[in-house]
Coordinates of C-alpha atoms in Angstrom, one line a residue:
M8 CA -28.9 -18.9 22.3
L9 CA -28.0 -16.1 24.8
S10 CA -30.5 -15.4 27.5
T11 CA -31.9 -11.9 28.0
A12 CA -29.8 -11.5 31.2
S13 CA -26.6 -12.5 29.2
K14 CA -27.5 -10.0 26.5
L15 CA -27.9 -7.3 29.1
V16 CA -24.6 -8.1 30.7
I17 CA -22.8 -8.0 27.3
T18 CA -24.5 -4.7 26.4
F19 CA -23.6 -3.2 29.8
L20 CA -19.9 -4.3 29.4
G21 CA -19.9 -2.8 25.9
I22 CA -21.1 0.5 27.3
I23 CA -18.5 0.4 30.0
M24 CA -15.7 -0.2 27.5
M25 CA -16.9 2.6 25.2
T26 CA -17.2 5.0 28.2
G27 CA -13.7 3.9 29.3
C28 CA -12.2 4.7 25.9
S29 CA -14.0 8.0 25.8
S30 CA -12.8 8.9 29.3
K31 CA -9.2 7.9 28.4
N32 CA -9.3 10.2 25.4
R33 CA -10.6 13.0 27.5
D34 CA -7.7 12.5 30.0
I35 CA -5.3 13.0 27.1
V36 CA -7.2 15.6 25.1
P37 CA -9.2 18.0 27.3
D38 CA -12.8 19.0 26.5
K39 CA -12.8 21.9 24.0
Q40 CA -15.0 23.2 21.3
P41 CA -14.5 21.3 18.0
Y42 CA -12.9 24.4 16.3
E43 CA -10.4 24.6 19.1
L44 CA -9.5 21.0 18.8
Y45 CA -9.1 21.4 15.0
I46 CA -6.8 24.4 15.5
D47 CA -4.6 22.3 17.9
A48 CA -4.5 19.5 15.4
Y49 CA -3.7 21.8 12.5
K50 CA -0.8 23.4 14.5
A51 CA 0.5 19.9 15.4
M52 CA 0.4 18.8 11.8
A53 CA 2.3 22.0 10.7
N54 CA 5.0 21.1 13.2
E55 CA 5.0 17.5 12.0
N56 CA 3.8 16.3 15.4
Y57 CA 1.5 13.7 14.0
N58 CA 0.8 11.8 17.1
T59 CA -0.6 15.0 18.8
A60 CA -2.5 15.9 15.7
R61 CA -4.0 12.4 15.6
L62 CA -5.2 12.6 19.2
N63 CA -7.0 15.9 18.6
L64 CA -8.5 14.7 15.3
E65 CA -9.7 11.4 17.0
A66 CA -11.2 13.5 19.8
I67 CA -13.2 15.5 17.2
D68 CA -14.2 12.4 15.3
N69 CA -15.4 10.6 18.5
R70 CA -17.1 13.5 20.2
Y71 CA -18.5 15.4 17.2
P72 CA -19.0 12.8 14.5
F73 CA -21.6 14.8 12.6
G74 CA -20.1 18.2 13.2
P75 CA -19.0 20.8 10.6
Y76 CA -15.4 19.5 10.8
A77 CA -16.2 15.8 10.3
H78 CA -15.4 15.6 6.6
Q79 CA -12.0 17.4 6.8
V80 CA -11.2 15.5 10.1
Q81 CA -11.5 12.2 8.3
L82 CA -9.2 13.3 5.5
N83 CA -6.7 14.6 8.0
L84 CA -6.9 11.4 10.0
I85 CA -5.9 9.4 6.9
Y86 CA -2.8 11.6 6.5
T87 CA -1.8 11.6 10.2
Y88 CA -2.2 7.8 10.4
Y89 CA 0.0 7.4 7.3
K90 CA 2.7 9.8 8.6
D91 CA 2.6 8.2 12.1
R92 CA 3.1 4.8 10.3
E93 CA -0.2 3.5 11.6
N94 CA -0.9 1.8 8.3
E95 CA -3.7 -0.5 9.4
L96 CA -5.6 2.5 10.9
A97 CA -5.0 4.5 7.7
I98 CA -6.3 1.7 5.5
A99 CA -9.4 1.3 7.7
E100 CA -10.1 5.1 7.6
I101 CA -9.6 5.2 3.9
D102 CA -11.9 2.3 3.2
K103 CA -14.6 3.8 5.5
F104 CA -14.3 7.2 3.7
I105 CA -14.6 5.6 0.2
R106 CA -17.6 3.5 1.4
L107 CA -19.4 6.5 2.9
N108 CA -18.4 9.1 0.2
P109 CA -18.0 7.2 -3.1
S110 CA -18.6 10.4 -5.2
D111 CA -16.6 12.8 -3.1
E112 CA -14.4 15.3 -4.8
H113 CA -11.4 14.1 -2.8
I114 CA -11.6 10.4 -3.8
D115 CA -8.5 10.8 -6.0
Y116 CA -6.6 12.0 -3.0
V117 CA -7.9 9.2 -0.8
L118 CA -7.0 6.6 -3.5
Y119 CA -3.5 8.1 -3.7
M120 CA -3.1 7.8 0.1
R121 CA -4.2 4.2 -0.1
G122 CA -1.5 3.5 -2.6
L123 CA 1.1 5.4 -0.4
T124 CA 0.0 3.5 2.7
N125 CA 0.2 0.0 1.0
Q126 CA 3.6 1.0 -0.4
Q127 CA 4.7 2.0 3.0
K128 CA 3.5 -1.3 4.4
A129 CA 5.7 -3.0 1.9
T130 CA 8.7 -1.1 2.9
D131 CA 10.9 -1.9 5.9
R132 CA 12.5 1.3 7.2
L133 CA 15.6 -0.4 8.4
L134 CA 16.2 -2.3 5.2
D135 CA 15.7 1.0 3.2
L136 CA 18.2 2.8 5.4
I137 CA 21.0 0.2 4.8
R138 CA 19.9 -0.2 1.1
V139 CA 19.3 -4.0 1.3
D140 CA 17.7 -5.4 -1.8
N141 CA 14.1 -6.3 -1.0
S142 CA 13.2 -8.2 -4.2
N143 CA 13.1 -11.5 -2.4
R144 CA 10.5 -10.3 0.3
D145 CA 6.8 -10.6 0.3
V146 CA 5.4 -8.3 -2.4
S147 CA 1.6 -8.5 -1.7
F148 CA 1.5 -4.9 -0.4
F149 CA 3.4 -3.7 -3.5
E150 CA 0.8 -5.4 -5.6
A151 CA -2.0 -3.8 -3.6
A152 CA -0.3 -0.4 -4.0
F153 CA 0.0 -0.9 -7.7
K154 CA -3.7 -1.6 -7.9
D155 CA -4.5 1.6 -5.9
F156 CA -2.3 3.8 -8.1
S157 CA -3.6 2.2 -11.3
R158 CA -7.2 2.8 -10.2
L159 CA -6.4 6.4 -9.5
Y160 CA -4.5 6.9 -12.8
T161 CA -7.2 5.2 -14.8
S162 CA -10.2 6.8 -13.2
Y163 CA -8.8 10.2 -12.6
P164 CA -6.2 10.9 -15.3
N165 CA -6.4 14.7 -14.7
S166 CA -5.8 14.4 -11.0
L167 CA -3.0 16.4 -9.3
Y168 CA -1.8 13.0 -8.0
A169 CA -1.9 11.1 -11.3
A170 CA 1.6 11.8 -12.5
D171 CA 3.2 10.7 -9.2
A172 CA 0.9 7.7 -9.1
Y173 CA 2.2 6.7 -12.6
A174 CA 5.8 7.1 -11.5
R175 CA 5.2 4.9 -8.5
M176 CA 3.6 2.3 -10.8
V177 CA 6.7 2.2 -12.9
Y178 CA 8.9 1.8 -9.8
I179 CA 6.6 -1.0 -8.4
R180 CA 6.6 -2.9 -11.7
S181 CA 10.4 -3.0 -11.4
V182 CA 10.2 -4.3 -7.8
L183 CA 7.8 -7.0 -8.9
A184 CA 9.9 -7.9 -11.8
K185 CA 13.0 -8.2 -9.6
H186 CA 10.9 -10.4 -7.3
E187 CA 9.9 -12.8 -10.1
L188 CA 13.5 -12.9 -11.4
A189 CA 14.8 -13.7 -7.9
I190 CA 12.4 -16.6 -7.6
A191 CA 13.3 -17.9 -11.1
K192 CA 17.0 -17.8 -10.3
Y193 CA 16.3 -19.6 -7.0
Y194 CA 14.4 -22.4 -8.7
Y195 CA 17.1 -22.7 -11.4
K196 CA 19.8 -23.0 -8.8
K197 CA 17.7 -25.8 -7.2
Q198 CA 17.4 -27.5 -10.6
A199 CA 13.6 -27.0 -10.5
Y200 CA 13.7 -26.0 -14.2
I201 CA 9.9 -26.1 -14.8
S202 CA 9.2 -23.7 -11.9
S203 CA 12.1 -21.5 -13.1
A204 CA 10.7 -21.4 -16.6
R205 CA 7.2 -20.5 -15.3
H206 CA 8.4 -17.6 -13.3
C207 CA 10.4 -16.4 -16.3
Q208 CA 7.4 -16.6 -18.5
K209 CA 5.3 -14.7 -16.0
L210 CA 7.9 -11.9 -15.8
I211 CA 8.2 -11.6 -19.6
L212 CA 4.4 -11.5 -20.1
T213 CA 3.5 -9.3 -17.1
Y214 CA 6.4 -6.9 -16.8
Q215 CA 7.4 -6.2 -20.4
G216 CA 9.7 -3.3 -20.7
T217 CA 11.5 -3.7 -17.4
D218 CA 15.2 -4.2 -17.2
E219 CA 14.7 -7.7 -15.8
T220 CA 13.1 -9.0 -19.0
K221 CA 16.6 -9.6 -20.6
D222 CA 17.8 -11.8 -17.7
A223 CA 14.4 -13.6 -17.6
M224 CA 14.7 -14.6 -21.2
Q225 CA 18.3 -15.9 -20.6
Y226 CA 17.1 -18.0 -17.7
L227 CA 14.1 -19.2 -19.8
I228 CA 16.4 -20.4 -22.6
K229 CA 18.7 -22.2 -20.1
S230 CA 15.7 -23.8 -18.4
Y231 CA 14.3 -25.0 -21.7
Q232 CA 17.7 -26.5 -22.6
R233 CA 17.9 -28.3 -19.3
L234 CA 14.5 -29.7 -19.9
N235 CA 15.5 -30.8 -23.5
L236 CA 12.8 -28.5 -25.0
T237 CA 15.0 -27.8 -28.0
E238 CA 12.4 -26.1 -30.1
A239 CA 11.1 -23.8 -27.3
A240 CA 14.7 -22.9 -26.4
A241 CA 15.5 -22.1 -30.1
H242 CA 12.3 -20.0 -30.4
T243 CA 13.1 -18.0 -27.3
Q244 CA 16.7 -17.5 -28.4
R245 CA 15.4 -16.0 -31.7
M246 CA 13.1 -13.6 -29.7
Y247 CA 16.1 -12.7 -27.4
D248 CA 18.3 -12.0 -30.4
L249 CA 15.6 -9.7 -32.0
N250 CA 15.2 -7.7 -28.8
F251 CA 18.6 -7.7 -27.2
A252 CA 21.2 -8.5 -29.8
N253 CA 23.8 -5.7 -30.3

């Protein structure tokens, strides 16, 4: 157990740290009325200067947390964090907003931004620029983004963001299907036919309708054959012929 003196020291250090952060912010963003700070942030956002916009919005959020601009500042912070690729800060701000405002009229937008942020976390800018296939990379953030977009599309089908969310879900399903197929091929090459078959089965069941389904069924047939599962291979061949025969 901490003594009273130790607790006082910890509290005092906490106050010093908070004061230091506040002072640092004031060194960067001068003391102004909240509406002046908001105007500065709005102008910075209009000029795509998201770091400056973020600093002004954070100043309002820290100095006037219950002011008239608080609600809009939180929404704008989510956007500026996302545009500035501060993904962890964006997710934290989004989750805080949803927790504090579960019935807010802008929840559909906030869910949309959560999906965009998770999708951005899954995307490596350099690999995108040189068009490297990312199907063999970690897809956990793509899965999180899919859940966010699905929640938006299901809960708010009339939202302005629903159509784009659906389009992104289609794209993400394709990415996830490619990922499963890459794993199945890897295991097949390593002669781990049971593992290859399991990933093919997962792809076929979970990502029906994607272009990768055809290849998955082919690898599933070959894996069954290698495992001497003649009946399963024949059944899968019949299903393949029904769906993909010319």
